[in-house]
Structures are given as structure tokens and as C-alpha cells.
Amino acid sequence: MTINYRCKKCRSLLFTENEIQPHEPNSNEVSFGYRRRGGGGDCNSVFLKDKLVWMGPCDQNNGKIECPKCHYEVGTYTWSGNQCSCGKWISPAFQIATSKIDKEKPFTFPQHN
Ligand SMILES: [Zn+2]
Ligand SMILES: [Zn+2]
């Protein structure tokens, strides 16, 4: 069972959980100068292990990651690294905002809309 991640706008399959680089939320550092409730912020992004073909050349230090179908901006890449909302530093960062994608859980029924 693999969890698929789709564009929130057009539902194109963007990547699966196998492409995600898991990280431990960094609970020791205060991210962006403020504390989140309960200590250690929630991750509001996922980071991919590597750039994917549909992202294009990614030949700048940083730039947008757009859905290849509808060009909805789902995230950003930064070769020099970027910080997750939990405070963890990831480098290079292929950062996808979880608010801009749909996580397709294996046990949910397909939805028609
Ligand atoms: Zn799309
Ligand atoms: Zn995180």
C-alpha cells in the first residue's frame, strides 16, 4: 500500500510516499522566532528525496515547484536548503506544502467531484 499525493487543484498524481524524505521534527529549536503550541511545530510541508522529472530542470538555486498539468504552485525548491515549519533544516529542499496537495490514503474510497 502506497500513499499517493496529488495536486489539490487538478488531482494529478505528483509523487508517492516513496519519494518523501522523512525527517524528525526538530523540537529543540524555536523556528522563525516563535513557539508553537505543545513545543515543536507541526510540519506543514513534506520534503522530497530528490527532484522529480516533472519539476523541470530546477537550474536556479531556488524556485517554484508547479504542478506539471495545471501549473498550480505546490511548493518550492532550494538547493542550499530550507527550514521546515518544525524547525528542521533540510538540504537540498524540495519542499511541497501539504495544504496544496491531497494525501490519498490507501483505505479511503475514491471520491467523485
Ligand atoms: Zn494540478
Ligand atoms: Zn518538519
PDB file of N, CA, C and O in Angstrom, residues 22-77:
ATOM      1  N   PRO A  22      11.664  11.445   4.853  1.00  0.00           N
ATOM      2  CA  PRO A  22      11.114  11.709   6.180  1.00  0.00           C
ATOM      3  C   PRO A  22      12.118  12.428   7.061  1.00  0.00           C
ATOM      4  O   PRO A  22      13.329  12.247   6.892  1.00  0.00           O
ATOM      5  N   HIS A  23      11.634  13.245   7.972  1.00  0.00           N
ATOM      6  CA  HIS A  23      12.542  13.888   8.918  1.00  0.00           C
ATOM      7  C   HIS A  23      11.869  13.960  10.279  1.00  0.00           C
ATOM      8  O   HIS A  23      10.653  14.007  10.387  1.00  0.00           O
ATOM      9  N   GLU A  24      12.686  13.944  11.283  1.00  0.00           N
ATOM     10  CA  GLU A  24      12.197  14.084  12.649  1.00  0.00           C
ATOM     11  C   GLU A  24      11.943  15.561  12.907  1.00  0.00           C
ATOM     12  O   GLU A  24      12.846  16.368  12.728  1.00  0.00           O
ATOM     13  N   PRO A  25      10.738  15.902  13.342  1.00  0.00           N
ATOM     14  CA  PRO A  25      10.511  17.312  13.689  1.00  0.00           C
ATOM     15  C   PRO A  25      11.503  17.765  14.750  1.00  0.00           C
ATOM     16  O   PRO A  25      11.790  17.047  15.695  1.00  0.00           O
ATOM     17  N   ASN A  26      12.043  18.933  14.517  1.00  0.00           N
ATOM     18  CA  ASN A  26      13.060  19.456  15.417  1.00  0.00           C
ATOM     19  C   ASN A  26      12.387  20.193  16.567  1.00  0.00           C
ATOM     20  O   ASN A  26      11.976  21.329  16.441  1.00  0.00           O
ATOM     21  N   SER A  27      12.263  19.519  17.704  1.00  0.00           N
ATOM     22  CA  SER A  27      11.516  20.104  18.818  1.00  0.00           C
ATOM     23  C   SER A  27      12.409  20.969  19.702  1.00  0.00           C
ATOM     24  O   SER A  27      11.925  21.644  20.596  1.00  0.00           O
ATOM     25  N   ASN A  28      13.707  20.941  19.486  1.00  0.00           N
ATOM     26  CA  ASN A  28      14.613  21.694  20.355  1.00  0.00           C
ATOM     27  C   ASN A  28      14.793  23.136  19.918  1.00  0.00           C
ATOM     28  O   ASN A  28      15.108  23.993  20.720  1.00  0.00           O
ATOM     29  N   GLU A  29      14.608  23.368  18.645  1.00  0.00           N
ATOM     30  CA  GLU A  29      14.834  24.723  18.149  1.00  0.00           C
ATOM     31  C   GLU A  29      13.519  25.461  17.982  1.00  0.00           C
ATOM     32  O   GLU A  29      12.517  24.887  17.590  1.00  0.00           O
ATOM     33  N   VAL A  30      13.555  26.714  18.274  1.00  0.00           N
ATOM     34  CA  VAL A  30      12.384  27.553  18.039  1.00  0.00           C
ATOM     35  C   VAL A  30      12.469  28.039  16.596  1.00  0.00           C
ATOM     36  O   VAL A  30      13.448  28.653  16.196  1.00  0.00           O
ATOM     37  N   SER A  31      11.443  27.714  15.821  1.00  0.00           N
ATOM     38  CA  SER A  31      11.511  28.074  14.415  1.00  0.00           C
ATOM     39  C   SER A  31      10.927  29.458  14.186  1.00  0.00           C
ATOM     40  O   SER A  31       9.886  29.803  14.732  1.00  0.00           O
ATOM     41  N   PHE A  32      11.608  30.228  13.390  1.00  0.00           N
ATOM     42  CA  PHE A  32      11.158  31.546  12.963  1.00  0.00           C
ATOM     43  C   PHE A  32      10.822  32.451  14.148  1.00  0.00           C
ATOM     44  O   PHE A  32       9.990  33.327  14.061  1.00  0.00           O
ATOM     45  N   GLY A  33      11.449  32.197  15.286  1.00  0.00           N
ATOM     46  CA  GLY A  33      11.339  33.125  16.387  1.00  0.00           C
ATOM     47  C   GLY A  33      10.062  33.031  17.213  1.00  0.00           C
ATOM     48  O   GLY A  33       9.816  33.866  18.061  1.00  0.00           O
ATOM     49  N   TYR A  34       9.253  32.053  16.985  1.00  0.00           N
ATOM     50  CA  TYR A  34       8.083  31.900  17.845  1.00  0.00           C
ATOM     51  C   TYR A  34       7.877  30.420  18.162  1.00  0.00           C
ATOM     52  O   TYR A  34       8.301  29.552  17.436  1.00  0.00           O
ATOM     53  N   ARG A  35       7.235  30.185  19.249  1.00  0.00           N
ATOM     54  CA  ARG A  35       6.977  28.807  19.679  1.00  0.00           C
ATOM     55  C   ARG A  35       5.583  28.385  19.266  1.00  0.00           C
ATOM     56  O   ARG A  35       4.632  29.130  19.382  1.00  0.00           O
ATOM     57  N   ARG A  36       5.488  27.176  18.834  1.00  0.00           N
ATOM     58  CA  ARG A  36       4.175  26.643  18.518  1.00  0.00           C
ATOM     59  C   ARG A  36       3.648  25.899  19.736  1.00  0.00           C
ATOM     60  O   ARG A  36       4.415  25.469  20.582  1.00  0.00           O
ATOM     61  N   ARG A  37       2.371  25.741  19.796  1.00  0.00           N
ATOM     62  CA  ARG A  37       1.774  25.070  20.954  1.00  0.00           C
ATOM     63  C   ARG A  37       2.324  23.651  21.099  1.00  0.00           C
ATOM     64  O   ARG A  37       2.580  22.958  20.150  1.00  0.00           O
ATOM     65  N   GLY A  38       2.520  23.286  22.373  1.00  0.00           N
ATOM     66  CA  GLY A  38       2.989  21.941  22.654  1.00  0.00           C
ATOM     67  C   GLY A  38       4.462  21.731  22.369  1.00  0.00           C
ATOM     68  O   GLY A  38       4.935  20.613  22.470  1.00  0.00           O
ATOM     69  N   GLY A  39       5.165  22.772  21.992  1.00  0.00           N
ATOM     70  CA  GLY A  39       6.590  22.638  21.711  1.00  0.00           C
ATOM     71  C   GLY A  39       6.817  21.834  20.444  1.00  0.00           C
ATOM     72  O   GLY A  39       6.163  20.825  20.222  1.00  0.00           O
ATOM     73  N   GLY A  40       7.710  22.264  19.617  1.00  0.00           N
ATOM     74  CA  GLY A  40       7.952  21.541  18.374  1.00  0.00           C
ATOM     75  C   GLY A  40       6.800  21.758  17.416  1.00  0.00           C
ATOM     76  O   GLY A  40       5.694  21.299  17.659  1.00  0.00           O
ATOM     77  N   GLY A  41       7.025  22.468  16.367  1.00  0.00           N
ATOM     78  CA  GLY A  41       5.937  22.798  15.456  1.00  0.00           C
ATOM     79  C   GLY A  41       5.499  21.601  14.643  1.00  0.00           C
ATOM     80  O   GLY A  41       6.187  20.589  14.563  1.00  0.00           O
ATOM     81  N   ASP A  42       4.339  21.727  14.079  1.00  0.00           N
ATOM     82  CA  ASP A  42       3.883  20.717  13.136  1.00  0.00           C
ATOM     83  C   ASP A  42       4.561  20.964  11.793  1.00  0.00           C
ATOM     84  O   ASP A  42       4.866  22.099  11.454  1.00  0.00           O
ATOM     85  N   CYS A  43       4.759  19.904  11.058  1.00  0.00           N
ATOM     86  CA  CYS A  43       5.304  20.060   9.717  1.00  0.00           C
ATOM     87  C   CYS A  43       4.163  20.456   8.788  1.00  0.00           C
ATOM     88  O   CYS A  43       3.188  19.716   8.683  1.00  0.00           O
ATOM     89  N   ASN A  44       4.281  21.589   8.145  1.00  0.00           N
ATOM     90  CA  ASN A  44       3.252  21.875   7.147  1.00  0.00           C
ATOM     91  C   ASN A  44       3.797  21.742   5.723  1.00  0.00           C
ATOM     92  O   ASN A  44       3.215  22.234   4.780  1.00  0.00           O
ATOM     93  N   SER A  45       4.904  21.016   5.616  1.00  0.00           N
ATOM     94  CA  SER A  45       5.471  20.701   4.309  1.00  0.00           C
ATOM     95  C   SER A  45       5.972  19.267   4.331  1.00  0.00           C
ATOM     96  O   SER A  45       6.262  18.725   5.391  1.00  0.00           O
ATOM     97  N   VAL A  46       6.068  18.694   3.147  1.00  0.00           N
ATOM     98  CA  VAL A  46       6.826  17.456   3.009  1.00  0.00           C
ATOM     99  C   VAL A  46       8.025  17.752   2.119  1.00  0.00           C
ATOM    100  O   VAL A  46       7.970  18.632   1.263  1.00  0.00           O
ATOM    101  N   PHE A  47       9.094  17.024   2.348  1.00  0.00           N
ATOM    102  CA  PHE A  47      10.320  17.224   1.578  1.00  0.00           C
ATOM    103  C   PHE A  47      10.594  15.965   0.773  1.00  0.00           C
ATOM    104  O   PHE A  47      10.496  14.849   1.299  1.00  0.00           O
ATOM    105  N   LEU A  48      10.931  16.151  -0.491  1.00  0.00           N
ATOM    106  CA  LEU A  48      11.192  15.004  -1.359  1.00  0.00           C
ATOM    107  C   LEU A  48      12.676  14.666  -1.339  1.00  0.00           C
ATOM    108  O   LEU A  48      13.523  15.530  -1.108  1.00  0.00           O
ATOM    109  N   LYS A  49      12.967  13.397  -1.592  1.00  0.00           N
ATOM    110  CA  LYS A  49      14.359  12.941  -1.563  1.00  0.00           C
ATOM    111  C   LYS A  49      15.181  13.581  -2.673  1.00  0.00           C
ATOM    112  O   LYS A  49      16.366  13.828  -2.525  1.00  0.00           O
ATOM    113  N   ASP A  50      14.539  13.782  -3.803  1.00  0.00           N
ATOM    114  CA  ASP A  50      15.279  14.263  -4.963  1.00  0.00           C
ATOM    115  C   ASP A  50      14.299  14.994  -5.874  1.00  0.00           C
ATOM    116  O   ASP A  50      13.090  14.877  -5.704  1.00  0.00           O
ATOM    117  N   LYS A  51      14.834  15.701  -6.838  1.00  0.00           N
ATOM    118  CA  LYS A  51      13.951  16.377  -7.780  1.00  0.00           C
ATOM    119  C   LYS A  51      13.326  15.336  -8.696  1.00  0.00           C
ATOM    120  O   LYS A  51      13.953  14.332  -9.014  1.00  0.00           O
ATOM    121  N   LEU A  52      12.091  15.589  -9.080  1.00  0.00           N
ATOM    122  CA  LEU A  52      11.376  14.666  -9.950  1.00  0.00           C
ATOM    123  C   LEU A  52      11.335  15.244 -11.363  1.00  0.00           C
ATOM    124  O   LEU A  52      11.443  16.460 -11.547  1.00  0.00           O
ATOM    125  N   VAL A  53      11.190  14.357 -12.329  1.00  0.00           N
ATOM    126  CA  VAL A  53      11.266  14.755 -13.740  1.00  0.00           C
ATOM    127  C   VAL A  53      10.297  15.887 -14.077  1.00  0.00           C
ATOM    128  O   VAL A  53      10.651  16.842 -14.767  1.00  0.00           O
ATOM    129  N   TRP A  54       9.078  15.815 -13.539  1.00  0.00           N
ATOM    130  CA  TRP A  54       8.057  16.810 -13.901  1.00  0.00           C
ATOM    131  C   TRP A  54       8.354  18.203 -13.349  1.00  0.00           C
ATOM    132  O   TRP A  54       7.703  19.178 -13.725  1.00  0.00           O
ATOM    133  N   MET A  55       9.338  18.302 -12.450  1.00  0.00           N
ATOM    134  CA  MET A  55       9.682  19.619 -11.902  1.00  0.00           C
ATOM    135  C   MET A  55      10.517  20.453 -12.861  1.00  0.00           C
ATOM    136  O   MET A  55      10.761  21.635 -12.593  1.00  0.00           O
ATOM    137  N   GLY A  56      10.987  19.838 -13.928  1.00  0.00           N
ATOM    138  CA  GLY A  56      11.797  20.577 -14.875  1.00  0.00           C
ATOM    139  C   GLY A  56      13.254  20.593 -14.438  1.00  0.00           C
ATOM    140  O   GLY A  56      13.667  19.808 -13.588  1.00  0.00           O
ATOM    141  N   PRO A  57      14.048  21.494 -15.017  1.00  0.00           N
ATOM    142  CA  PRO A  57      15.493  21.465 -14.773  1.00  0.00           C
ATOM    143  C   PRO A  57      15.904  21.882 -13.357  1.00  0.00           C
ATOM    144  O   PRO A  57      16.955  21.467 -12.881  1.00  0.00           O
ATOM    145  N   CYS A  58      15.119  22.696 -12.695  1.00  0.00           N
ATOM    146  CA  CYS A  58      15.476  23.222 -11.359  1.00  0.00           C
ATOM    147  C   CYS A  58      16.911  23.750 -11.376  1.00  0.00           C
ATOM    148  O   CYS A  58      17.747  23.384 -10.547  1.00  0.00           O
ATOM    149  N   ASP A  59      17.218  24.607 -12.349  1.00  0.00           N
ATOM    150  CA  ASP A  59      18.599  25.034 -12.555  1.00  0.00           C
ATOM    151  C   ASP A  59      18.937  26.351 -11.868  1.00  0.00           C
ATOM    152  O   ASP A  59      19.999  26.915 -12.073  1.00  0.00           O
ATOM    153  N   GLN A  60      18.021  26.865 -11.052  1.00  0.00           N
ATOM    154  CA  GLN A  60      18.335  28.015 -10.210  1.00  0.00           C
ATOM    155  C   GLN A  60      18.629  27.493  -8.801  1.00  0.00           C
ATOM    156  O   GLN A  60      18.358  26.336  -8.516  1.00  0.00           O
ATOM    157  N   ASN A  61      19.131  28.360  -7.949  1.00  0.00           N
ATOM    158  CA  ASN A  61      19.316  27.916  -6.559  1.00  0.00           C
ATOM    159  C   ASN A  61      17.967  27.626  -5.905  1.00  0.00           C
ATOM    160  O   ASN A  61      17.821  26.705  -5.127  1.00  0.00           O
ATOM    161  N   ASN A  62      16.987  28.457  -6.234  1.00  0.00           N
ATOM    162  CA  ASN A  62      15.663  28.201  -5.688  1.00  0.00           C
ATOM    163  C   ASN A  62      14.602  28.643  -6.687  1.00  0.00           C
ATOM    164  O   ASN A  62      14.873  29.472  -7.566  1.00  0.00           O
ATOM    165  N   GLY A  63      13.443  28.080  -6.558  1.00  0.00           N
ATOM    166  CA  GLY A  63      12.363  28.423  -7.483  1.00  0.00           C
ATOM    167  C   GLY A  63      11.098  27.688  -7.102  1.00  0.00           C
ATOM    168  O   GLY A  63      11.040  26.995  -6.087  1.00  0.00           O
ATOM    169  N   LYS A  64      10.101  27.885  -7.950  1.00  0.00           N
ATOM    170  CA  LYS A  64       8.804  27.282  -7.679  1.00  0.00           C
ATOM    171  C   LYS A  64       8.753  25.840  -8.157  1.00  0.00           C
ATOM    172  O   LYS A  64       9.387  25.480  -9.135  1.00  0.00           O
ATOM    173  N   ILE A  65       7.956  25.061  -7.466  1.00  0.00           N
ATOM    174  CA  ILE A  65       7.585  23.743  -7.973  1.00  0.00           C
ATOM    175  C   ILE A  65       6.115  23.820  -8.349  1.00  0.00           C
ATOM    176  O   ILE A  65       5.268  24.113  -7.506  1.00  0.00           O
ATOM    177  N   GLU A  66       5.858  23.607  -9.632  1.00  0.00           N
ATOM    178  CA  GLU A  66       4.488  23.715 -10.118  1.00  0.00           C
ATOM    179  C   GLU A  66       3.974  22.369 -10.575  1.00  0.00           C
ATOM    180  O   GLU A  66       4.738  21.541 -11.077  1.00  0.00           O
ATOM    181  N   CYS A  67       2.678  22.182 -10.419  1.00  0.00           N
ATOM    182  CA  CYS A  67       2.029  21.003 -10.985  1.00  0.00           C
ATOM    183  C   CYS A  67       2.271  20.997 -12.496  1.00  0.00           C
ATOM    184  O   CYS A  67       2.071  22.015 -13.155  1.00  0.00           O
ATOM    185  N   PRO A  68       2.729  19.871 -13.053  1.00  0.00           N
ATOM    186  CA  PRO A  68       3.038  19.841 -14.481  1.00  0.00           C
ATOM    187  C   PRO A  68       1.792  19.977 -15.353  1.00  0.00           C
ATOM    188  O   PRO A  68       1.883  20.346 -16.519  1.00  0.00           O
ATOM    189  N   LYS A  69       0.641  19.740 -14.801  1.00  0.00           N
ATOM    190  CA  LYS A  69      -0.581  19.768 -15.603  1.00  0.00           C
ATOM    191  C   LYS A  69      -1.273  21.133 -15.569  1.00  0.00           C
ATOM    192  O   LYS A  69      -1.564  21.713 -16.595  1.00  0.00           O
ATOM    193  N   CYS A  70      -1.513  21.640 -14.360  1.00  0.00           N
ATOM    194  CA  CYS A  70      -2.290  22.880 -14.254  1.00  0.00           C
ATOM    195  C   CYS A  70      -1.445  24.065 -13.788  1.00  0.00           C
ATOM    196  O   CYS A  70      -1.951  25.169 -13.655  1.00  0.00           O
ATOM    197  N   HIS A  71      -0.144  23.845 -13.534  1.00  0.00           N
ATOM    198  CA  HIS A  71       0.789  24.893 -13.134  1.00  0.00           C
ATOM    199  C   HIS A  71       0.425  25.540 -11.808  1.00  0.00           C
ATOM    200  O   HIS A  71       0.831  26.671 -11.531  1.00  0.00           O
ATOM    201  N   TYR A  72      -0.320  24.853 -11.009  1.00  0.00           N
ATOM    202  CA  TYR A  72      -0.580  25.301  -9.638  1.00  0.00           C
ATOM    203  C   TYR A  72       0.718  25.165  -8.849  1.00  0.00           C
ATOM    204  O   TYR A  72       1.399  24.139  -8.925  1.00  0.00           O
ATOM    205  N   GLU A  73       1.055  26.214  -8.116  1.00  0.00           N
ATOM    206  CA  GLU A  73       2.307  26.188  -7.362  1.00  0.00           C
ATOM    207  C   GLU A  73       2.117  25.366  -6.090  1.00  0.00           C
ATOM    208  O   GLU A  73       1.412  25.769  -5.174  1.00  0.00           O
ATOM    209  N   VAL A  74       2.761  24.207  -6.044  1.00  0.00           N
ATOM    210  CA  VAL A  74       2.590  23.310  -4.901  1.00  0.00           C
ATOM    211  C   VAL A  74       3.740  23.406  -3.909  1.00  0.00           C
ATOM    212  O   VAL A  74       3.645  22.905  -2.795  1.00  0.00           O
ATOM    213  N   GLY A  75       4.829  24.055  -4.312  1.00  0.00           N
ATOM    214  CA  GLY A  75       5.948  24.149  -3.392  1.00  0.00           C
ATOM    215  C   GLY A  75       7.114  24.891  -3.998  1.00  0.00           C
ATOM    216  O   GLY A  75       6.980  25.567  -5.022  1.00  0.00           O
ATOM    217  N   THR A  76       8.252  24.782  -3.344  1.00  0.00           N
ATOM    218  CA  THR A  76       9.465  25.451  -3.789  1.00  0.00           C
ATOM    219  C   THR A  76      10.652  24.504  -3.625  1.00  0.00           C
ATOM    220  O   THR A  76      10.633  23.609  -2.783  1.00  0.00           O
ATOM    221  N   TYR A  77      11.667  24.733  -4.445  1.00  0.00           N
ATOM    222  CA  TYR A  77      12.915  24.011  -4.238  1.00  0.00           C
ATOM    223  C   TYR A  77      14.013  25.001  -3.879  1.00  0.00           C
ATOM    224  O   TYR A  77      13.990  26.156  -4.319  1.00  0.00           O
TER     225      TYR A  77
END
